PDB file of C-alpha atoms and ligand atoms in Angstrom:
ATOM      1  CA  UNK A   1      -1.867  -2.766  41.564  1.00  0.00           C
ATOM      2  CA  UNK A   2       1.549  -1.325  40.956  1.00  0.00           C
ATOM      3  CA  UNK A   3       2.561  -4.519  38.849  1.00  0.00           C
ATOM      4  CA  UNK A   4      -0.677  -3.598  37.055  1.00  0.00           C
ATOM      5  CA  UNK A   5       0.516   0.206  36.320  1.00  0.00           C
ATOM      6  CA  UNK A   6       3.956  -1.262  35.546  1.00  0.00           C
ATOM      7  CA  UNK A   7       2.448  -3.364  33.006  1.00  0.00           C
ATOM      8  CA  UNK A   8       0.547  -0.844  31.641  1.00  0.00           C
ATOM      9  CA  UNK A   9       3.172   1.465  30.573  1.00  0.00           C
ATOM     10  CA  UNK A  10       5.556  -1.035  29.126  1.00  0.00           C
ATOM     11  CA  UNK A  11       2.361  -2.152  27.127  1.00  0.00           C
ATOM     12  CA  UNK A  12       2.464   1.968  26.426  1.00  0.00           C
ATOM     13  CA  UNK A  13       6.108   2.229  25.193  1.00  0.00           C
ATOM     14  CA  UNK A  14       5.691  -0.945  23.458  1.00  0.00           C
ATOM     15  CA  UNK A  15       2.912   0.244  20.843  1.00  0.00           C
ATOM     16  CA  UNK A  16       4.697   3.533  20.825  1.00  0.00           C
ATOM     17  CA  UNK A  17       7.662   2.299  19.849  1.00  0.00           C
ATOM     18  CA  UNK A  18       5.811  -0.266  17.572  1.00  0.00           C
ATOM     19  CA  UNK A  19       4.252   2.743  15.679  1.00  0.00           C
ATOM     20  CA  UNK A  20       7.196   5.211  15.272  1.00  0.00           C
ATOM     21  CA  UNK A  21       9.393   2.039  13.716  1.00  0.00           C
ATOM     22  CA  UNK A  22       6.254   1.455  11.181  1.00  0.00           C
ATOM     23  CA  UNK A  23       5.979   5.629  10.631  1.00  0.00           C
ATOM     24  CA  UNK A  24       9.654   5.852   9.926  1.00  0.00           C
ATOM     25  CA  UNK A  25       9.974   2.920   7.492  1.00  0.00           C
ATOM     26  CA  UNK A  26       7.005   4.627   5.405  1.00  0.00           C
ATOM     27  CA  UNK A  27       8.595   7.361   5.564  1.00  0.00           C
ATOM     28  CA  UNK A  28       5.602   9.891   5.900  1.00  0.00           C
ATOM     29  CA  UNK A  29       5.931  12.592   8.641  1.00  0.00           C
ATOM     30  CA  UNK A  30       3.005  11.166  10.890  1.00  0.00           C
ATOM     31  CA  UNK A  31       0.838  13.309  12.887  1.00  0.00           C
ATOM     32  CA  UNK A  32       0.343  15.690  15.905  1.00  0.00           C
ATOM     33  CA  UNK A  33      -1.760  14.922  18.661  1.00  0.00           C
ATOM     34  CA  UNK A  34      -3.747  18.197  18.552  1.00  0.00           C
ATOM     35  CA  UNK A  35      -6.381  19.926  20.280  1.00  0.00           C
ATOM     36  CA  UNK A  36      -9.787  20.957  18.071  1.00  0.00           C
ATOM     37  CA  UNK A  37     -12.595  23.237  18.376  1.00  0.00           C
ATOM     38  CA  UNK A  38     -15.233  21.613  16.308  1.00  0.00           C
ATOM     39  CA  UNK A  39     -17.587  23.954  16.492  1.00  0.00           C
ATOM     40  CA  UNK A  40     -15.067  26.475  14.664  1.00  0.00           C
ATOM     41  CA  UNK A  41     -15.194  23.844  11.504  1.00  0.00           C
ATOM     42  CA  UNK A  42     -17.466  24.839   8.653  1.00  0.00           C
ATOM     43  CA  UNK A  43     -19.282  22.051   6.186  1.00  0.00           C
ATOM     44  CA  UNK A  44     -17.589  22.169   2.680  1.00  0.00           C
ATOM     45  CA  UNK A  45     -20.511  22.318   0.069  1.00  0.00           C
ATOM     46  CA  UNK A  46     -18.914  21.402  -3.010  1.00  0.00           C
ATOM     47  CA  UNK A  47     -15.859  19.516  -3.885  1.00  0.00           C
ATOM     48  CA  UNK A  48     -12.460  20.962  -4.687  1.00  0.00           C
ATOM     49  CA  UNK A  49     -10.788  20.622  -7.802  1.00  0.00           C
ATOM     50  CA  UNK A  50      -7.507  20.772  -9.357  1.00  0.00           C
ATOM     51  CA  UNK A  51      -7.843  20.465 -13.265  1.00  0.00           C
ATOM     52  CA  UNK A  52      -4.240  19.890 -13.975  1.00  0.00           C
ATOM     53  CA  UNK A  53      -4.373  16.492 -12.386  1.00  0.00           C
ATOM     54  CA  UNK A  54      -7.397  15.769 -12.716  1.00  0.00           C
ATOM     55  CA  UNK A  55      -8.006  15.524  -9.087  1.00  0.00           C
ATOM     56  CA  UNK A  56     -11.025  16.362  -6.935  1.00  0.00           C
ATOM     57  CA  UNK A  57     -11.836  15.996  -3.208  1.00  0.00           C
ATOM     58  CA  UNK A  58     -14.430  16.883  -0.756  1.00  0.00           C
ATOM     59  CA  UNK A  59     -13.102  17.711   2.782  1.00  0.00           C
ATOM     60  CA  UNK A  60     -15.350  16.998   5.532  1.00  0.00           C
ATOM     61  CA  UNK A  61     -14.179  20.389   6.690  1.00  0.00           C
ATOM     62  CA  UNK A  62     -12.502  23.523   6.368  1.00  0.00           C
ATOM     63  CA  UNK A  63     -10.674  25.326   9.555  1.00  0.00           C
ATOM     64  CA  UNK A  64      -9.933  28.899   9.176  1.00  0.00           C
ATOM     65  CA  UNK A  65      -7.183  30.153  11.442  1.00  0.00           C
ATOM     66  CA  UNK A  66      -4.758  32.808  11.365  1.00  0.00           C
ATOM     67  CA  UNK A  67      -6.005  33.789   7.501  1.00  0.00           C
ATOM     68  CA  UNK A  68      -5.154  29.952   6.418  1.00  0.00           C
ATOM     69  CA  UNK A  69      -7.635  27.124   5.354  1.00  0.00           C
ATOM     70  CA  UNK A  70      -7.278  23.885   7.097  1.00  0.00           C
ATOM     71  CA  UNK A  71      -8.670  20.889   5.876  1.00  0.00           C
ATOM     72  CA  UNK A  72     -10.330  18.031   8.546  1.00  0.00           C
ATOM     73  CA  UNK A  73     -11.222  14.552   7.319  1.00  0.00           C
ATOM     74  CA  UNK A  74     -13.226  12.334   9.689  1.00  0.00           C
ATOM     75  CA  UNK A  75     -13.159   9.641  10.578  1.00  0.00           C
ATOM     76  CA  UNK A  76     -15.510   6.754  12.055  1.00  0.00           C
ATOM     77  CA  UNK A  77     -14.131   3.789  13.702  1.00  0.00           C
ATOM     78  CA  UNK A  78     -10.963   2.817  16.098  1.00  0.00           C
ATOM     79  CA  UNK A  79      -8.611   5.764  16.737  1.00  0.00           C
ATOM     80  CA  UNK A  80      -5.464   4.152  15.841  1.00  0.00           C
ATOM     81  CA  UNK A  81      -1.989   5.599  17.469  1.00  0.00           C
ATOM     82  CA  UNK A  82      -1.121   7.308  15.167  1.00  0.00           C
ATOM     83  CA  UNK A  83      -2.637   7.847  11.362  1.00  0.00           C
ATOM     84  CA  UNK A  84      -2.579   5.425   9.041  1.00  0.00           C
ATOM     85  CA  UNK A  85      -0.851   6.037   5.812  1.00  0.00           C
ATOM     86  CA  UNK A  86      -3.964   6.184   3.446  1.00  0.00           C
ATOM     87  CA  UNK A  87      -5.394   8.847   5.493  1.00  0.00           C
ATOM     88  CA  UNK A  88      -2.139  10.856   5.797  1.00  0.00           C
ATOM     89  CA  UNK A  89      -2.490  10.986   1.629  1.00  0.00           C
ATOM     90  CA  UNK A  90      -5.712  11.964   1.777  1.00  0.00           C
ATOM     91  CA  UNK A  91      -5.566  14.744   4.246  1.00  0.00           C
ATOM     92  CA  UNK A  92      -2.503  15.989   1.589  1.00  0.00           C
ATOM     93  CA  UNK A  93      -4.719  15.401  -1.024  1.00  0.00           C
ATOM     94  CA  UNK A  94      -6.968  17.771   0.072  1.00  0.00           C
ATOM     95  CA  UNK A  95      -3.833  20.283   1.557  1.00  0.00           C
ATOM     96  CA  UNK A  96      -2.981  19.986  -2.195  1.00  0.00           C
ATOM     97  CA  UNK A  97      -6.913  20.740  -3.368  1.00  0.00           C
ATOM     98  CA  UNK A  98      -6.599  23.701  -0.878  1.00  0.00           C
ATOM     99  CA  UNK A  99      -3.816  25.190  -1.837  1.00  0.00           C
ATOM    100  CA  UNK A 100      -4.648  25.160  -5.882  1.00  0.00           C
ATOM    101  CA  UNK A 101      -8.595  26.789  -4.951  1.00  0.00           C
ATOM    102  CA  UNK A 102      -7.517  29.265  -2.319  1.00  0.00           C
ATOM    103  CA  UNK A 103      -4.196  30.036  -3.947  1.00  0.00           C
ATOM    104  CA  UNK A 104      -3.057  29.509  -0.091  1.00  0.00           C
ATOM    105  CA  UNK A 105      -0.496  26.553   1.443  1.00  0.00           C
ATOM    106  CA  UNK A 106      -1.796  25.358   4.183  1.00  0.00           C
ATOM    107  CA  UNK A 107       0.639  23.961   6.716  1.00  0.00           C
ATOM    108  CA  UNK A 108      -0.977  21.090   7.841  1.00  0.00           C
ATOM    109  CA  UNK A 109      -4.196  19.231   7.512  1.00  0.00           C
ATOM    110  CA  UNK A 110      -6.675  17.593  10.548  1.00  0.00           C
ATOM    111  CA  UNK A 111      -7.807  13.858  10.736  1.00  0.00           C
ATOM    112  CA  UNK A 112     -10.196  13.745  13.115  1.00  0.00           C
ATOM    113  CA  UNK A 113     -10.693  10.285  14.766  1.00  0.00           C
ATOM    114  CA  UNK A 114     -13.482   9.745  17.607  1.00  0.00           C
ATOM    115  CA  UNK A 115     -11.095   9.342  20.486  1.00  0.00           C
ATOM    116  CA  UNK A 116      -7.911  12.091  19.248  1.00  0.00           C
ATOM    117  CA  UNK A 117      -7.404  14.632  16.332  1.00  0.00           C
ATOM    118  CA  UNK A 118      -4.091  14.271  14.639  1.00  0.00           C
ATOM    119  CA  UNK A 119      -2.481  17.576  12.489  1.00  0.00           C
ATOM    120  CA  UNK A 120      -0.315  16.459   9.623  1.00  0.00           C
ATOM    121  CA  UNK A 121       2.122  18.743   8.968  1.00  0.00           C
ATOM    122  CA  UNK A 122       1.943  19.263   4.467  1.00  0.00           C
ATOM    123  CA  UNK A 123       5.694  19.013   4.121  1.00  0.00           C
ATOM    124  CA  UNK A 124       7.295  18.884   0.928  1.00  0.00           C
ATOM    125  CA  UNK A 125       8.307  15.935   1.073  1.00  0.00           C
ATOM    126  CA  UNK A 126       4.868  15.078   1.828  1.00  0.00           C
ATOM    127  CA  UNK A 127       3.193  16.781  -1.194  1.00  0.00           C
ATOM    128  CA  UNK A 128       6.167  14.711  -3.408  1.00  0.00           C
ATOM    129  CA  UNK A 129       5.413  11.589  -2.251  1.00  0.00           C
ATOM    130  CA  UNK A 130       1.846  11.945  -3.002  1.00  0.00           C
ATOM    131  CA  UNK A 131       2.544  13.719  -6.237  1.00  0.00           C
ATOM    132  CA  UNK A 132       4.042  10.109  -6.985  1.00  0.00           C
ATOM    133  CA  UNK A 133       1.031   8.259  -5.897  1.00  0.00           C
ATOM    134  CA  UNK A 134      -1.258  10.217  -8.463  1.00  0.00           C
ATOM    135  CA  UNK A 135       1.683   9.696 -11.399  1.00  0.00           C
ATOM    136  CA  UNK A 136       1.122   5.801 -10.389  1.00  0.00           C
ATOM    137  CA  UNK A 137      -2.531   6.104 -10.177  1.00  0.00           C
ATOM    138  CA  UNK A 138      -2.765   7.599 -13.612  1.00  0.00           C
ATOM    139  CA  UNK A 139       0.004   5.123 -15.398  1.00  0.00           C
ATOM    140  CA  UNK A 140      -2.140   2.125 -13.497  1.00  0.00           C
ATOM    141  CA  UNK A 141      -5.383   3.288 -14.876  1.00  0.00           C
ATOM    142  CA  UNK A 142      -4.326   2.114 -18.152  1.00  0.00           C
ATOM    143  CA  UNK A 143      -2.566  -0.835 -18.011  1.00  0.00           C
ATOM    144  CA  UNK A 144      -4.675  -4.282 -18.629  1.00  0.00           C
ATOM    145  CA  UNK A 145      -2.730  -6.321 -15.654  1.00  0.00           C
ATOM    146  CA  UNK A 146      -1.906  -3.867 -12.319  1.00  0.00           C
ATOM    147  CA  UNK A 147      -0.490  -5.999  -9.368  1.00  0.00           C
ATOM    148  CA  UNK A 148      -2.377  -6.081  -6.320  1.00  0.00           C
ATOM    149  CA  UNK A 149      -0.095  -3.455  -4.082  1.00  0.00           C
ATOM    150  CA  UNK A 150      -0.934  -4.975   0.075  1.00  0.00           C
ATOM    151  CA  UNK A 151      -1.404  -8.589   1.699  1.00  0.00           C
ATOM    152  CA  UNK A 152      -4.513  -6.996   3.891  1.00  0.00           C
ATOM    153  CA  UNK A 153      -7.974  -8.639   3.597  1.00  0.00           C
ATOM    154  CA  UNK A 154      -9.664  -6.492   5.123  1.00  0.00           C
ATOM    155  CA  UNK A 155      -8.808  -3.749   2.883  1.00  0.00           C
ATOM    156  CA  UNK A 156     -10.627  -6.420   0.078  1.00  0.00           C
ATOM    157  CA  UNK A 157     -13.488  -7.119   1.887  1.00  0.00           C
ATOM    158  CA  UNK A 158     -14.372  -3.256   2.173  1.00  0.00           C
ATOM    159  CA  UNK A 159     -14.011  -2.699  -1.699  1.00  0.00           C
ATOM    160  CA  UNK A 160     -15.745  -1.440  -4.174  1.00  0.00           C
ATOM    161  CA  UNK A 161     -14.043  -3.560  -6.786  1.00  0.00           C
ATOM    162  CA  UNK A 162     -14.153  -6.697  -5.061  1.00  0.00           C
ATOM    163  CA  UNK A 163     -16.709  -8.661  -6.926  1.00  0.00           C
ATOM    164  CA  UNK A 164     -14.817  -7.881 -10.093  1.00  0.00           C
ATOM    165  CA  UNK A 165     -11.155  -7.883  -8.838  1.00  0.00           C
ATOM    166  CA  UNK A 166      -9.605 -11.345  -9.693  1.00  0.00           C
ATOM    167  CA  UNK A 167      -6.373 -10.896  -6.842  1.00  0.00           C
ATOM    168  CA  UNK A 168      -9.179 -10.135  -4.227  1.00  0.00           C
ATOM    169  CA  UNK A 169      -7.810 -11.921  -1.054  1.00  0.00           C
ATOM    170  CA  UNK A 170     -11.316 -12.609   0.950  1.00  0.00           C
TER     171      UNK A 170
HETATM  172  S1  LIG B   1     -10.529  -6.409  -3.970  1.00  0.00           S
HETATM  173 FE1  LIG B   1      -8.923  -6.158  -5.517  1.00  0.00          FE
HETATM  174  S2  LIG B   1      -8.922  -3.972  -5.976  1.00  0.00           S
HETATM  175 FE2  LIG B   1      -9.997  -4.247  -4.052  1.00  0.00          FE
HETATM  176  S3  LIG B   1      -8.454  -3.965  -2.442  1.00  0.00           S
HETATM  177 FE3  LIG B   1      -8.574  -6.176  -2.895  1.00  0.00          FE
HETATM  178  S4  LIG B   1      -6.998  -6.517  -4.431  1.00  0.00           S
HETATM  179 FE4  LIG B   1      -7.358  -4.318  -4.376  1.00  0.00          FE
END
């Protein structure tokens, strides 16, 4: 039985460590394991909207504490150990959305998985580096040939452009 514990939290440490290495060579800040009221979250009715980039979002939620709007995304499926990237832009997509309606920053957004919530704090650095995912976006959307950016698929087979997408990969 104590092998078995033993075992257990190497396996621990292991996927820990296995996580942190992956957050720090994207370089995004991660998140928080965090503690959430749901019933405390209101339903967002209509989507947000930034003109200036041309960006709109619809949280799944907004949070207000301590005179700031939070946004929550959730999400269905395996809680992973920490967030994956996608979702950390989207959550600071929305931060971003926020921020431009309310005319407030908010410091971090929520991704709310089934098993754990996860605060990511809207860092500057953050809000730059997804800045520079919507520049690519827009310069991608009209090119003729755009490389396919990821060797995953899985990500293919849950697309919405897969039946037209000619570097699909299943
Ligand atoms: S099907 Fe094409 S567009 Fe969709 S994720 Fe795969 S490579 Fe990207």
């Amino acid at each position: 039985m104590l092998y078995l514990v033993f075992l257990l939290v190497i396996l621990a440490l292991i996927f820990l460590w296995q996580s942190n290495r992956q957050r720090s060579a994207t370089g995004l800040p991660g998140g928080r394991v965090i503690y959430t009221d749901t019933h405390a979250w209101g339903e967002v009715e209509k989507p947000l909207f930034y003109h200036e980039l041309g960006l709109t979002g619809k949280p799944d939620y907004l949070v207000e504490r301590d005179g700031l709007i939070i946004p929550v995304e959730v999400k269905s499926g395996r809680t992973p150990a920490a967030p994956y990237d996608s979702h950390i832009f989207q959550v600071a997509a929305y931060c971003l959305l926020v921020e431009k309606t309310y005319g407030k920053r908010p410091p971090y957004g929520i991704i709310h998985y089934p098993n754990r919530d996860f605060a990511v704090d809207y860092t500057a650095a953050l809000e730059s580096s997804l800045l520079d995912q919507l520049a690519d976006i827009k310069r991608d959307e009209v090119r003729n040939n755009v490389p396919r950016s990821h060797e995953e698929p899985a990500r293919c087979r849950s697309c919405g452009f897969r039946k037209v997408c000619d570097q699909k990969l299943a």
